[in-house]
PDB file of C-alpha atoms in Angstrom:
ATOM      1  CA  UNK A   1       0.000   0.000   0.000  1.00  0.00           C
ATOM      2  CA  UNK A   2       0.973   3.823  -0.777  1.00  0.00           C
ATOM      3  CA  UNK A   3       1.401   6.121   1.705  1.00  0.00           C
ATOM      4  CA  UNK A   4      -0.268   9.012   0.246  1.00  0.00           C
ATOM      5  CA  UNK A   5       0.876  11.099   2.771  1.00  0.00           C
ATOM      6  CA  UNK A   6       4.734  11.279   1.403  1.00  0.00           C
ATOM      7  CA  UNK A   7       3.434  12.816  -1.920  1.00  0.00           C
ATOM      8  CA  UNK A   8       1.195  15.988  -0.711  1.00  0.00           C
ATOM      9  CA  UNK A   9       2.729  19.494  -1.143  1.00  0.00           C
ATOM     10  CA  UNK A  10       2.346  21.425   1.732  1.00  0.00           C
ATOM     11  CA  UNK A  11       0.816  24.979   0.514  1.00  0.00           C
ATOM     12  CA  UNK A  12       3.414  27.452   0.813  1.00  0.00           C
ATOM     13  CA  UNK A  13       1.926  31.373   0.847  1.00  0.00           C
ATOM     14  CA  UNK A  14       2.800  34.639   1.644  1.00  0.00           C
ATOM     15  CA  UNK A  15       0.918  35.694   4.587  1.00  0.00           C
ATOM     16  CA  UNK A  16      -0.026  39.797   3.122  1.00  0.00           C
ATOM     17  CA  UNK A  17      -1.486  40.634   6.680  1.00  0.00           C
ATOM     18  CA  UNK A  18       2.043  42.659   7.428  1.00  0.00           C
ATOM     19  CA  UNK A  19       1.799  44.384   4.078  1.00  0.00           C
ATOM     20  CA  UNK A  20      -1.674  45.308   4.261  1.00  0.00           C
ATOM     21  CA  UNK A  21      -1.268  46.537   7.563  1.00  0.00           C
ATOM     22  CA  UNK A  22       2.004  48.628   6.190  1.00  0.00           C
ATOM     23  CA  UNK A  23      -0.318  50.173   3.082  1.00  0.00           C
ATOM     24  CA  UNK A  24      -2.998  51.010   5.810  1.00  0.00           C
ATOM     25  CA  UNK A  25      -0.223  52.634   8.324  1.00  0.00           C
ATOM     26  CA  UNK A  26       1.318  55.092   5.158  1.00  0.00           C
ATOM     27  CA  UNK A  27      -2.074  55.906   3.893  1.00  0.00           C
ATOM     28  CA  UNK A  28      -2.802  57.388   7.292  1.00  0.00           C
ATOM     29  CA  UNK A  29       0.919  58.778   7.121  1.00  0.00           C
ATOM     30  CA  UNK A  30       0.079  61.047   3.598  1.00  0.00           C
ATOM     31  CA  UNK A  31      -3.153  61.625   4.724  1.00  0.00           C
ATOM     32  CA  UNK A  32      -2.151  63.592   7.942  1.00  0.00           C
ATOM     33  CA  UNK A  33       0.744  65.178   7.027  1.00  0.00           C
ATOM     34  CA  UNK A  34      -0.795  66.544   3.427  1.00  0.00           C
ATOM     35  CA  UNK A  35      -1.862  69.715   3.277  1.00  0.00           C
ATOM     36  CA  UNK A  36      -5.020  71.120   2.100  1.00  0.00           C
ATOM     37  CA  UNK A  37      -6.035  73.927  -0.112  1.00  0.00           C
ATOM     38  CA  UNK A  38      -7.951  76.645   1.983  1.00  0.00           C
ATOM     39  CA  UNK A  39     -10.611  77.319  -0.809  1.00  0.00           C
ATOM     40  CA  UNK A  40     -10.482  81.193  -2.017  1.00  0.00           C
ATOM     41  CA  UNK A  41     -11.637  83.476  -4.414  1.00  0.00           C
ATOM     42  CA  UNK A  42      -9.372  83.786  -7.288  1.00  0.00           C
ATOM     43  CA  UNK A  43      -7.765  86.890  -8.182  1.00  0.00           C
ATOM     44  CA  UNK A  44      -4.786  87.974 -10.057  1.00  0.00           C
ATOM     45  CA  UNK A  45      -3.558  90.362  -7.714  1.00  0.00           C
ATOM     46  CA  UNK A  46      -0.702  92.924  -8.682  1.00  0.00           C
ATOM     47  CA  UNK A  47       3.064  91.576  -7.316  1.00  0.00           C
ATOM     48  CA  UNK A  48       4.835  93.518  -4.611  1.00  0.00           C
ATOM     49  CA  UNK A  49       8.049  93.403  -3.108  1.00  0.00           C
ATOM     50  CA  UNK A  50       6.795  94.715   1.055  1.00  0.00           C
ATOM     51  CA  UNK A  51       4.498  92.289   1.870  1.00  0.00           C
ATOM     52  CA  UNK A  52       3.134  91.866   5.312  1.00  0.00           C
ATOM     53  CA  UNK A  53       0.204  88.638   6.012  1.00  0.00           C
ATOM     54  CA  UNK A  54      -3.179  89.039   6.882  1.00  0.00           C
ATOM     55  CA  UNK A  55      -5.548  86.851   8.887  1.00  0.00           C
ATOM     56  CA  UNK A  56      -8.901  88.993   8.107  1.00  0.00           C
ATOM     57  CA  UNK A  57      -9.610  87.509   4.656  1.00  0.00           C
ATOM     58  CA  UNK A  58     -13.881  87.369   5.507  1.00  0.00           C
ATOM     59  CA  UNK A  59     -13.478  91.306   5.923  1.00  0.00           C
ATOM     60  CA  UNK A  60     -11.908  91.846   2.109  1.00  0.00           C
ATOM     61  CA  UNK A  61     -13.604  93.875  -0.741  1.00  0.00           C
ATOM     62  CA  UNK A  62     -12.678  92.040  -3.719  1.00  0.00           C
ATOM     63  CA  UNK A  63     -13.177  93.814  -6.925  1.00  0.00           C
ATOM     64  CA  UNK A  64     -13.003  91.394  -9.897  1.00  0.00           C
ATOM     65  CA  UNK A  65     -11.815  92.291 -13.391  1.00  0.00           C
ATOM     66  CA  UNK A  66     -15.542  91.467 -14.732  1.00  0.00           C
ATOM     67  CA  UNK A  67     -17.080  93.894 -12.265  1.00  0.00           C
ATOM     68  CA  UNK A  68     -18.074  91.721  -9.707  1.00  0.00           C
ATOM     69  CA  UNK A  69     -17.924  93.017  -5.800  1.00  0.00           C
ATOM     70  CA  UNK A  70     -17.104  90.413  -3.400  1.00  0.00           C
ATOM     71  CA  UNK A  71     -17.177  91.072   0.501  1.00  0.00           C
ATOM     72  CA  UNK A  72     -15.288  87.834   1.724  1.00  0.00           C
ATOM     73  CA  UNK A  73     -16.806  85.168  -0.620  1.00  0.00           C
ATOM     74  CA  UNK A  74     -20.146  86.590  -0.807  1.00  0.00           C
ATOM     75  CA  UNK A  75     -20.988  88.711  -3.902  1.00  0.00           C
ATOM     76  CA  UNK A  76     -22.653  92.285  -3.506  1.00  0.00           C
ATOM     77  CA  UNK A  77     -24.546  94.189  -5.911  1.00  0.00           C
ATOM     78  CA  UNK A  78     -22.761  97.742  -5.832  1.00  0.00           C
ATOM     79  CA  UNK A  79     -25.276  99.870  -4.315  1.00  0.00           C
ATOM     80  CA  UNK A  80     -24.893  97.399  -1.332  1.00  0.00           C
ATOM     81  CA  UNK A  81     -20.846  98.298  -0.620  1.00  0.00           C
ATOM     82  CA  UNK A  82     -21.523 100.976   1.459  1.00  0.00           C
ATOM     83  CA  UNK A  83     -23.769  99.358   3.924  1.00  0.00           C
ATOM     84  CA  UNK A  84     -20.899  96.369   3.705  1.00  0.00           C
ATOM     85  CA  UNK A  85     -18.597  98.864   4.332  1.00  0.00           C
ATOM     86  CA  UNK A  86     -20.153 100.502   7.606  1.00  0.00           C
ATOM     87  CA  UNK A  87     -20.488  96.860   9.111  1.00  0.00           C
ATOM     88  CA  UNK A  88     -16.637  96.136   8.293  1.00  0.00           C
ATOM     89  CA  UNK A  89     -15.819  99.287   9.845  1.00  0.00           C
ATOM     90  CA  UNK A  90     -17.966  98.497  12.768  1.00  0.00           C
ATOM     91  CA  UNK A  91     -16.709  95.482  13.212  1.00  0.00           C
ATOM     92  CA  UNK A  92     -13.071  96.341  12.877  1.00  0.00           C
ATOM     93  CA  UNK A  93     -11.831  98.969  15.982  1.00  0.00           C
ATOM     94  CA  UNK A  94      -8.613 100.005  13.786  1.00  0.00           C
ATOM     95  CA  UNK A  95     -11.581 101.582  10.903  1.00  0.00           C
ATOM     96  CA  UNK A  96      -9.274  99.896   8.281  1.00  0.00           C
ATOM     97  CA  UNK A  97     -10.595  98.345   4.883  1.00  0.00           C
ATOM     98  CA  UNK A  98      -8.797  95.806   2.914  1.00  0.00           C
ATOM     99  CA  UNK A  99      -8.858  96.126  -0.978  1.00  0.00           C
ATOM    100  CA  UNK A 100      -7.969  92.967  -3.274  1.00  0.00           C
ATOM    101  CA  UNK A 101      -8.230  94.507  -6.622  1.00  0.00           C
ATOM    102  CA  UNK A 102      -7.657  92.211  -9.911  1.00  0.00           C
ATOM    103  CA  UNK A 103      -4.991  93.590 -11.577  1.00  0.00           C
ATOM    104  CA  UNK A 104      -7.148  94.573 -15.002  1.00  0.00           C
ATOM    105  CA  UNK A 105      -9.677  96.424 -12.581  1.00  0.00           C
ATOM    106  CA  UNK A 106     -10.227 100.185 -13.740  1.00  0.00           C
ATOM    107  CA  UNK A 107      -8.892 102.280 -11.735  1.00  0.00           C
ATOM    108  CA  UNK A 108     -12.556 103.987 -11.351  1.00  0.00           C
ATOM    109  CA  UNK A 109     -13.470 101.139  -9.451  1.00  0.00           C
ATOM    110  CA  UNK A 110     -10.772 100.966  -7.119  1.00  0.00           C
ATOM    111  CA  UNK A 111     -11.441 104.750  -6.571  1.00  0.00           C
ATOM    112  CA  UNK A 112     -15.316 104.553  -6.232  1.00  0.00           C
ATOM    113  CA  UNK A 113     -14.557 101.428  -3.263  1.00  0.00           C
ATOM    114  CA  UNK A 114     -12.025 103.948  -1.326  1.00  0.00           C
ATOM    115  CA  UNK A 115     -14.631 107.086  -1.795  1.00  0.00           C
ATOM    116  CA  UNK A 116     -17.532 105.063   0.034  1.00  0.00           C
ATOM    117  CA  UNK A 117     -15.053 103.577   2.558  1.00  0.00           C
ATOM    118  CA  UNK A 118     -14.004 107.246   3.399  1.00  0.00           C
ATOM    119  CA  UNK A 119     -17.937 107.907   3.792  1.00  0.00           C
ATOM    120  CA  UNK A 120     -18.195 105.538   5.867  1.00  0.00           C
ATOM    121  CA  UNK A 121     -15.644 106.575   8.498  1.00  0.00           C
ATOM    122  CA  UNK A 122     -12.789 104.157   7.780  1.00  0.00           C
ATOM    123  CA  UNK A 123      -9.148 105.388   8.056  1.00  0.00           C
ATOM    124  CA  UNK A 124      -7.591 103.617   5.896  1.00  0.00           C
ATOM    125  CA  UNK A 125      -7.928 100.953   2.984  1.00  0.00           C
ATOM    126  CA  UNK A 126      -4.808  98.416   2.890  1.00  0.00           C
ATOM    127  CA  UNK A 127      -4.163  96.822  -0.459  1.00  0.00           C
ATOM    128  CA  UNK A 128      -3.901  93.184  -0.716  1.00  0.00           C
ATOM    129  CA  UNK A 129      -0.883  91.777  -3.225  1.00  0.00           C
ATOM    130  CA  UNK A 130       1.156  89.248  -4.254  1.00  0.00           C
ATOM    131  CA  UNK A 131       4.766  88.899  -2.807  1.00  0.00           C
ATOM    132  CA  UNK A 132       7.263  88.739  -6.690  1.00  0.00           C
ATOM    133  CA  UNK A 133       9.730  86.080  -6.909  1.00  0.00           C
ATOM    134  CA  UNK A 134      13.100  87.189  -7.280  1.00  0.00           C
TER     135      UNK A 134
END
């Protein structure tokens, strides 16, 4: 009689458990240290070489180069800036209004926003730009 025993192959495998677990452990990795996008409005904003950073971007009057006026992310017809304006002043104690003008904005425009803001009480209007690369 044959021992049938003698002539099975034992199953040889890779166990993937560590591998999986290693795929799992750098997915976690990139996913913490990655760093996300803050969504904003996009502007092409003139290049300067004195830059300082702000952290007030809801209080910004954005003036687009299509005519649009945005007051953080929200979009204001223009008879509505000044009212904008008074609350932003309001709100801010330093009475100082921050002006992201696209770079092919009229220079009406820019003009009209700084006449209401002066109506309105504020101080000053601080220019948002672009730092160049040199």
């Amino acid at each position: 009689m044959i021992n049938l025993s003698m002539f099975t192959r034992k199953s040889r495998s890779v166990d993937m458990t560590p591998m999986i677990d290693m795929v799992f452990l750098l997915l976690i990795f990139f996913l913490l240290t990655s760093v996300f996008a803050v969504p904003s409005i996009n502007s092409d904003l003139p290049a300067s070489s004195t830059e300082q950073k702000t952290d007030k971007l809801d209080s910004v009057v954005t003036l687009k180069a299509d005519g649009r006026i945005l007051v953080g992310e929200a979009e204001i017809l223009p008879q509505e800036l000044e009212n904008r304006l008074k609350s932003i002043v309001a709100e801010s104690g330093g009475k100082v209004i921050t002006l992201a003008a696209d770079r092919e904005v009229n220079f009406e425009s820019i003009v009209t926003v700084m006449d209401s803001a002066v109506r309105v009480g504020a101080v000053s209007v601080e220019f948002l730009t672009e730092s160049k690369d040199e």
